[in-house]
């Protein structure tokens, strides 16, 4: 295949679930950001299962909790998300699939 023949569905801010994280931390953010803070409402593994092949993620290391996604506040651990990608790619019926990870906004 030539690059222009490849179709790769993407997912913007695929790894951000700010509302869930804030809830886990006991922060009441719903009145302010409920309508716009959650970019995706399914796991990365589920997004891959549904056809997403381009992952946009922002990385941050604050020195205490390791590398995590971020978008205004700290999100999921990068290691956990990479494990979801590995688990998906190891499925028997996924042989030959390509997943592209675009990592940017390195902070920390």
PDB file of C-alpha atoms in Angstrom:
ATOM      1  CA  UNK A   1       0.000   0.000   0.000  1.00  0.00           C
ATOM      2  CA  UNK A   2       0.976   3.600  -0.519  1.00  0.00           C
ATOM      3  CA  UNK A   3       0.575   5.988   2.407  1.00  0.00           C
ATOM      4  CA  UNK A   4      -2.266   7.872   0.680  1.00  0.00           C
ATOM      5  CA  UNK A   5      -4.167   4.564   0.365  1.00  0.00           C
ATOM      6  CA  UNK A   6      -4.157   3.941   4.108  1.00  0.00           C
ATOM      7  CA  UNK A   7      -7.241   4.833   6.116  1.00  0.00           C
ATOM      8  CA  UNK A   8      -6.501   5.218   9.829  1.00  0.00           C
ATOM      9  CA  UNK A   9      -9.400   6.332  12.027  1.00  0.00           C
ATOM     10  CA  UNK A  10      -8.193   8.500  14.887  1.00  0.00           C
ATOM     11  CA  UNK A  11      -9.354   9.547  18.297  1.00  0.00           C
ATOM     12  CA  UNK A  12      -8.512  13.025  19.589  1.00  0.00           C
ATOM     13  CA  UNK A  13      -7.572  13.132  23.264  1.00  0.00           C
ATOM     14  CA  UNK A  14      -8.284   9.455  23.350  1.00  0.00           C
ATOM     15  CA  UNK A  15      -6.853   9.000  26.782  1.00  0.00           C
ATOM     16  CA  UNK A  16      -8.451  11.811  28.698  1.00  0.00           C
ATOM     17  CA  UNK A  17     -11.244  11.242  31.164  1.00  0.00           C
ATOM     18  CA  UNK A  18     -10.963  14.319  33.346  1.00  0.00           C
ATOM     19  CA  UNK A  19     -14.365  13.968  34.946  1.00  0.00           C
ATOM     20  CA  UNK A  20     -13.633  10.413  36.111  1.00  0.00           C
ATOM     21  CA  UNK A  21     -10.243  11.369  37.518  1.00  0.00           C
ATOM     22  CA  UNK A  22     -11.646  14.396  39.344  1.00  0.00           C
ATOM     23  CA  UNK A  23     -14.387  12.223  40.830  1.00  0.00           C
ATOM     24  CA  UNK A  24     -11.774   9.677  41.964  1.00  0.00           C
ATOM     25  CA  UNK A  25      -9.886  12.512  43.666  1.00  0.00           C
ATOM     26  CA  UNK A  26     -13.018  13.898  45.310  1.00  0.00           C
ATOM     27  CA  UNK A  27     -13.019  17.103  43.245  1.00  0.00           C
ATOM     28  CA  UNK A  28     -16.435  18.505  42.338  1.00  0.00           C
ATOM     29  CA  UNK A  29     -15.912  19.683  38.764  1.00  0.00           C
ATOM     30  CA  UNK A  30     -19.273  18.828  37.270  1.00  0.00           C
ATOM     31  CA  UNK A  31     -20.823  22.283  37.502  1.00  0.00           C
ATOM     32  CA  UNK A  32     -17.964  23.730  35.481  1.00  0.00           C
ATOM     33  CA  UNK A  33     -16.666  21.132  33.032  1.00  0.00           C
ATOM     34  CA  UNK A  34     -19.109  18.258  32.746  1.00  0.00           C
ATOM     35  CA  UNK A  35     -20.166  19.126  29.222  1.00  0.00           C
ATOM     36  CA  UNK A  36     -16.683  19.409  27.745  1.00  0.00           C
ATOM     37  CA  UNK A  37     -14.100  17.629  29.905  1.00  0.00           C
ATOM     38  CA  UNK A  38     -14.667  14.038  28.779  1.00  0.00           C
ATOM     39  CA  UNK A  39     -13.213  13.469  25.325  1.00  0.00           C
ATOM     40  CA  UNK A  40     -13.896   9.715  25.312  1.00  0.00           C
ATOM     41  CA  UNK A  41     -16.127   7.542  27.454  1.00  0.00           C
ATOM     42  CA  UNK A  42     -14.665   4.117  26.649  1.00  0.00           C
ATOM     43  CA  UNK A  43     -11.293   2.551  27.412  1.00  0.00           C
ATOM     44  CA  UNK A  44      -8.423   2.698  24.946  1.00  0.00           C
ATOM     45  CA  UNK A  45      -8.746  -1.067  24.438  1.00  0.00           C
ATOM     46  CA  UNK A  46     -12.409  -0.585  23.505  1.00  0.00           C
ATOM     47  CA  UNK A  47     -11.532   2.246  21.113  1.00  0.00           C
ATOM     48  CA  UNK A  48      -9.034  -0.032  19.382  1.00  0.00           C
ATOM     49  CA  UNK A  49     -11.657  -2.776  19.222  1.00  0.00           C
ATOM     50  CA  UNK A  50     -14.004  -0.282  17.554  1.00  0.00           C
ATOM     51  CA  UNK A  51     -11.460   0.571  14.845  1.00  0.00           C
ATOM     52  CA  UNK A  52      -9.378   3.480  16.140  1.00  0.00           C
ATOM     53  CA  UNK A  53      -5.780   3.182  14.897  1.00  0.00           C
ATOM     54  CA  UNK A  54      -4.334   6.652  15.599  1.00  0.00           C
ATOM     55  CA  UNK A  55      -3.926   7.662  19.241  1.00  0.00           C
ATOM     56  CA  UNK A  56      -3.216  11.281  20.190  1.00  0.00           C
ATOM     57  CA  UNK A  57      -1.818  11.527  23.703  1.00  0.00           C
ATOM     58  CA  UNK A  58      -0.172  14.217  25.787  1.00  0.00           C
ATOM     59  CA  UNK A  59       2.474  13.104  28.251  1.00  0.00           C
ATOM     60  CA  UNK A  60       3.400  14.635  31.580  1.00  0.00           C
ATOM     61  CA  UNK A  61       5.682  13.606  34.436  1.00  0.00           C
ATOM     62  CA  UNK A  62       5.257  15.544  37.652  1.00  0.00           C
ATOM     63  CA  UNK A  63       8.063  13.668  39.387  1.00  0.00           C
ATOM     64  CA  UNK A  64       5.841  11.798  41.841  1.00  0.00           C
ATOM     65  CA  UNK A  65       3.332   9.722  39.907  1.00  0.00           C
ATOM     66  CA  UNK A  66       5.336   8.839  36.788  1.00  0.00           C
ATOM     67  CA  UNK A  67       4.325   9.505  33.186  1.00  0.00           C
ATOM     68  CA  UNK A  68       0.614  10.187  32.772  1.00  0.00           C
ATOM     69  CA  UNK A  69      -1.692  11.695  30.206  1.00  0.00           C
ATOM     70  CA  UNK A  70      -2.754  15.245  30.863  1.00  0.00           C
ATOM     71  CA  UNK A  71      -5.160  17.886  29.735  1.00  0.00           C
ATOM     72  CA  UNK A  72      -5.418  20.556  32.428  1.00  0.00           C
ATOM     73  CA  UNK A  73      -5.074  17.900  35.164  1.00  0.00           C
ATOM     74  CA  UNK A  74      -3.243  14.591  35.398  1.00  0.00           C
ATOM     75  CA  UNK A  75      -4.920  11.649  33.725  1.00  0.00           C
ATOM     76  CA  UNK A  76      -4.231   7.958  33.232  1.00  0.00           C
ATOM     77  CA  UNK A  77      -0.784   6.382  33.705  1.00  0.00           C
ATOM     78  CA  UNK A  78       0.934   5.987  30.313  1.00  0.00           C
ATOM     79  CA  UNK A  79       2.079   2.481  31.288  1.00  0.00           C
ATOM     80  CA  UNK A  80      -1.520   1.336  31.788  1.00  0.00           C
ATOM     81  CA  UNK A  81      -2.533   2.710  28.399  1.00  0.00           C
ATOM     82  CA  UNK A  82       0.401   1.061  26.617  1.00  0.00           C
ATOM     83  CA  UNK A  83      -0.613  -2.214  28.272  1.00  0.00           C
ATOM     84  CA  UNK A  84      -4.094  -1.812  26.733  1.00  0.00           C
ATOM     85  CA  UNK A  85      -2.519  -1.322  23.286  1.00  0.00           C
ATOM     86  CA  UNK A  86      -0.293  -4.381  23.785  1.00  0.00           C
ATOM     87  CA  UNK A  87      -3.233  -6.486  24.986  1.00  0.00           C
ATOM     88  CA  UNK A  88      -5.251  -5.498  21.920  1.00  0.00           C
ATOM     89  CA  UNK A  89      -2.421  -6.191  19.462  1.00  0.00           C
ATOM     90  CA  UNK A  90      -1.826  -9.615  21.004  1.00  0.00           C
ATOM     91  CA  UNK A  91      -5.363 -10.784  20.207  1.00  0.00           C
ATOM     92  CA  UNK A  92      -5.244 -13.662  17.692  1.00  0.00           C
ATOM     93  CA  UNK A  93      -7.566 -11.979  15.173  1.00  0.00           C
ATOM     94  CA  UNK A  94      -5.636  -8.681  15.145  1.00  0.00           C
ATOM     95  CA  UNK A  95      -2.560 -10.010  13.322  1.00  0.00           C
ATOM     96  CA  UNK A  96      -1.019  -7.392  11.030  1.00  0.00           C
ATOM     97  CA  UNK A  97      -2.818  -4.352  12.491  1.00  0.00           C
ATOM     98  CA  UNK A  98      -0.877  -1.103  12.939  1.00  0.00           C
ATOM     99  CA  UNK A  99      -1.582   1.367  15.731  1.00  0.00           C
ATOM    100  CA  UNK A 100       0.083   4.781  15.628  1.00  0.00           C
ATOM    101  CA  UNK A 101       0.746   6.637  18.884  1.00  0.00           C
ATOM    102  CA  UNK A 102       1.322  10.377  18.582  1.00  0.00           C
ATOM    103  CA  UNK A 103       2.871  11.568  21.838  1.00  0.00           C
ATOM    104  CA  UNK A 104       3.277  15.298  22.394  1.00  0.00           C
ATOM    105  CA  UNK A 105       3.191  18.093  24.961  1.00  0.00           C
ATOM    106  CA  UNK A 106       5.958  16.572  27.072  1.00  0.00           C
ATOM    107  CA  UNK A 107       5.913  18.303  30.448  1.00  0.00           C
ATOM    108  CA  UNK A 108       7.894  17.490  33.539  1.00  0.00           C
TER     109      UNK A 108
END
